[in-house]
Amino acid sequence: MEREPRTDVAPGRLSPEAYAAGFSDLHPGFEPNAARVEAERCLFCYDAPCATACPTSIDIPLFIREIAKGQPKAAAKTILDANIMGAMCARVCPTETLCEEVCVRHFSDGAPVKIGQLQRYATDALFDAGAQPFTRAEATGRRIAVVGAGPAGLACAHALARAGHEVTIFEAREKPGGLNEYGIAAYKAAGGIAQREVDFILSLGGIVLKTGVALGRDFYLETLRAEYDAVFLGLGLGAVNALGLDREEGAEDAIDYIAALRQAEDLSALPVGRRVVVVGGGMTAVDVAVQAKRLGADEVTIVYRRGEKEMGASGYEQELALTEGVAIRHYARPVAVESGRAIFERTQIVDGRLAGSGETFDIPCDQLFKAIGQALDPSGVETIDLLGGRIKVDDERRTSIPNVWAGGDCVHDGEDLTVVAVEDGKRAAASIIAALVGPGRFGT
Amino acid sequence: MADLRTTFAGIRSPNPFWLASAPPTDKAYNVVRAFKEGWGGVVWKTLGEDPPVMNVSGPRYGALHSADRRVIGFNNIELITDRPLQLNLDEIKQVKRDWPDRAIVVSLMVPCEEQSWIAILKRVEETGADGVELNLGCPHGMSERGMGSAVGQVPDYVEMVTRWCKQHTRMPVIVKLTPNVADIRPPAMAAARAGADAISLINTINSIIGVDLDMMAPLPHTRGVGTHGGYCGPAVKPISLNMVAEIARTPETAHVPLSGIGGIEGWRDAAEYIALGCGNVQVCTAAMIYGFKVVKEMISGLSEWMDAKGYATIDDFSGRAIPKVTDWRHLDLGYAVKARIDQSLCIKCGRCHVACEDVSHQAITREVNGVRHYEVIDEECVGCNLCASLCPVENCIEMVPLAVGDVDVRTGRTIIEEPLPWDRHPANPMARVAAE
Ligand SMILES: Cc1cc2nc3c(=O)[nH]c(=O)nc-3n(C[C@H](O)[C@H](O)[C@H](O)COP(=O)(O)OP(=O)(O)OC[C@H]3O[C@@H](n4cnc5c(N)ncnc54)[C@H](O)[C@@H]3O)c2cc1C
Ligand SMILES: Cc1cc2nc3c(=O)[nH]c(=O)nc-3n(C[C@H](O)[C@H](O)[C@H](O)COP(=O)(O)O)c2cc1C
Ligand code: SF4
Ligand code: SF4
Ligand code: SF4
């Protein structure tokens, strides 16, 4: 997009050291002694609430005890058995609203066991050792197509390959990993963890990955259904919501910008505005705001149309933004993006509904990001029933079309989180396995 | 303010906290540092005959750690002092002269021959030390040479050596016992018969502290092989408390002053020993792990507690718990308690449930109305105390006694005033009802 020179959007605002510092690990991993001390805080609860709160039902007390007793690789196996993306989830899960929120240590000590950090410690130990704890069951001769190499697709493929099936993954992008590779904030996925994890998953064997091929463009659902015993769709959300303004040209898509950032070889080549405004209230808004700040933006403001409580970003994420020096303004929506400024209208809740107040204000702005959510791109899946704009599935992740399963962000059910996508892939795989070979045979 | 001064076996000290014969009391330098921190007395590291023994130069200590790497058990393969006898005696004399208000007792271990004991007692007397302690307990190394626990395990030898010492010195004689015996009473009675002025216990317990799984050798090891050592520290306190209580409630030994040793880390441990009949206590491991300053907490804590309880002196509560130590057969089988969970303290870890469910009496709920909730089912609870012992929250689970007249809903029995011990219990076919 051609930018007008009136605004100050420039690369190379920082020293090489500052780039390196800003995009290294948000929380460095535990040293062994810190891990042991933290692991010992776990009470080994029965019916542990943390495990219940984990969307993938990781046996948290067990893996923490394995760390405490000095066997982090055994802990990693316990984790990966339930969640093959345990390494990534350890870094990106909003633990403060999942497992750690319900840890009983809150009530005895005022602070939960740092489950996410311990999970990372264990999975790092396994990856560092280059160990592969899983083997494949006897070959079944069944072939399954998985579309999309994001968390949902990869989790599904891994479980199917473990059960002895042959899996082919079709991925539109050049690299596998989905949003782990293109979307997650850089400081949460430092050290190339997304690709290390994909390599680990594929190293099991039985999974063929084809990249650069898109459903609906290069191949079609009906052909897959004819050629494979089952199909799993893990498409994510390809389309971006529009702001719906008259003049929207100045607005950049946060997801595209983050993808460019994640793929940049040299962060100092990436232009960033001096004064940045982000429209939205979710995780993406916080991520683009914090990363813009770390790229050297002077002022970054998140503007959200509702209040603090309604924000999709967790309290922890909001706090992260604030400590980074990002300003958050509530109850305002954009009406126009102009040269050097963005114009907002204050909003209010009238009879429970959001309404404009007519009163407007300006925020100086060189670069405006929209982070107001994504939507399913329906191309290639036009024949499937949708619900609320996403693919409709049942509990087992079966779609309205026989032999087609779906999971992750592209389905109507569940939060848009990496861990939820993994669980969907896992559940669909169990359902596919049961459908193909009967329940129980390869179920474990 | 409580008066912590004690006179033990005729030896005065400003407080009941002595350092046990061990590395903390190995030489003047350590002992002076200890006195500066406030220790009431020391039992000097055990002296032997010249030439002095040699210690291994491989590791001589090993530890059992708790989850947070606190030392809860400690073991050693160290021998008695490895310094020349005269050097020790000179230092003892000097320190006693410089610190006249503190107790200095000298621990001794020489071969089981009367002449050896006579010789060393003479030389100790010249130092002006307050007394001697006979090391009849060291369980490793020295015992292979016929000393230490090799003597302490044979009551006749205990009696013989004690008699020699009582005969050849006017200094008070404290006999330090080994716990490596099936029954602590025979050696204690032997010491009493021979006229010991006091008994101290325990010395260390035979142990292997762990196994090196890479070397496939016991820990600690020297050139790949190891030997059993002596175990001490907090983990041994229960063993020692029982032995102290046994001696304190046995008529033949009840009159002998006791110095309690084993796992004392703080004031409460000391108070427990004293309650079971000790006149003072000795400490080794806690000083080795934390340094001499620990005595400050022992002193302040004990006097706070004594003030709160209204005990003016150590004698006021020494031995108060002895009458409550009895045999199992005298316990009242008609008494019953029920666990009760304080829901406002419960953090819902669920461990009481799984413990009672898996190994006890299935008496704690797992959920109520579909929610995780832990409540005791009185119909099943036998009052065993397992749940209260494991609950991570202090005082969250209380064992509540049923009152006289209450019905135990588990057994249907009404609690009665009259105690019902086993020897009078209707379920006992041999009940000696008439005998009482
Ligand atoms: C900026 C951002 C930050 C986030 N941060 C977090 C976080 O911190 N923690 C967290 O838990 N979650 C986070 N999420 C959400 C999380 O990334 C997603 O929920 C998760 O990646 C969903 O996995 P998925 O497999 O369903 O979809 P995706 O990860 O989107 O993967 C879908 C894959 O399918 C491919 N694909 C799409 N269409 C086609 C087609 N037609 N043919 C072939 N391939 C196709 C895509 O290229 C992609 O590789 C974030 C999301 C964003 C956007
Ligand atoms: C390293 C070490 C050396 C010891 N040496 C002696 C000794 O020479 N003479 C002796 O009577 N007891 C010796 N002991 C035993 C202690 O005096 C004491 O009886 C025992 O450690 C129990 O007390 P504690 O639990 O406070 O350590 C030694 C103990 C240790 C740990
Ligand atoms: S809730 Fe907390 S203490 Fe309990 S098992 Fe989970 S992590 Fe451990
Ligand atoms: S062990 Fe204690 S804290 Fe845990 S559930 Fe039981 S009563 Fe509650
Ligand atoms: S006291 Fe024993 S039987 Fe009663 S609830 Fe506790 S563990 Fe169960």
XYZ file of N, CA, C and O in Angstrom, chain A residues 36 40 43-47 49 104 107-108, chain B residues 67 347-351 353-354 366 372 392:
88
model
N 12.892 -26.780 40.616
C 12.643 -27.734 41.685
C 11.898 -27.078 42.849
O 10.928 -27.612 43.376
N 8.169 -28.064 44.040
C 7.866 -28.539 45.386
C 6.679 -27.801 45.994
O 6.113 -28.260 46.981
N 0.983 -29.240 45.546
C 0.501 -30.112 46.610
C 0.054 -31.477 46.108
O -0.405 -32.295 46.878
N 0.183 -31.729 44.816
C -0.226 -33.022 44.267
C -1.705 -33.264 44.578
O -2.087 -34.273 45.161
N -2.491 -32.292 44.219
C -3.918 -32.348 44.539
C -4.594 -33.552 43.890
O -4.172 -34.039 42.851
N -5.649 -33.971 44.532
C -6.492 -35.027 43.965
C -7.607 -34.355 43.189
O -8.125 -33.322 43.610
N -7.979 -34.943 42.015
C -8.982 -34.278 41.174
C -8.512 -32.852 40.928
O -9.291 -31.904 41.038
N -7.805 -29.233 40.434
C -8.569 -28.225 39.683
C -7.784 -27.659 38.494
O -8.376 -27.308 37.483
N -4.878 -24.275 43.897
C -5.249 -24.098 45.308
C -4.204 -23.317 46.098
O -4.479 -22.833 47.188
N -5.028 -20.027 47.566
C -5.738 -19.894 48.830
C -4.824 -20.143 50.025
O -5.107 -19.679 51.114
N -3.744 -20.881 49.806
C -2.845 -21.114 50.942
C -1.710 -20.097 50.984
O -1.214 -19.767 52.040
N 11.864 -31.674 50.983
C 11.525 -31.185 49.654
C 12.201 -29.855 49.355
O 12.670 -29.628 48.245
N -8.358 -25.446 51.510
C -8.014 -24.901 50.194
C -8.418 -25.857 49.068
O -8.106 -25.632 47.911
N -9.055 -26.949 49.431
C -9.598 -27.885 48.456
C -8.537 -28.568 47.595
O -8.643 -28.623 46.378
N -7.520 -29.052 48.241
C -6.506 -29.805 47.499
C -6.966 -31.237 47.273
O -6.451 -31.921 46.404
N -7.917 -31.703 48.072
C -8.469 -33.044 47.857
C -7.635 -34.181 48.420
O -7.982 -35.344 48.263
N -6.536 -33.855 49.067
C -5.647 -34.931 49.503
C -6.208 -35.724 50.677
O -5.968 -36.926 50.783
N -9.259 -36.446 51.059
C -10.207 -37.395 50.477
C -9.488 -38.619 49.932
O -9.822 -39.752 50.259
N -8.470 -38.375 49.092
C -7.867 -39.531 48.424
C -7.127 -40.412 49.416
O -7.124 -41.643 49.288
N -15.843 -36.501 48.308
C -15.048 -35.960 47.207
C -15.770 -34.762 46.604
O -15.178 -33.762 46.253
N -16.467 -30.024 44.036
C -15.408 -30.559 44.899
C -15.621 -30.006 46.304
O -15.628 -28.791 46.499
N -2.305 -29.839 54.113
C -1.266 -28.814 54.008
C -1.568 -27.536 54.798
O -0.688 -26.692 54.927
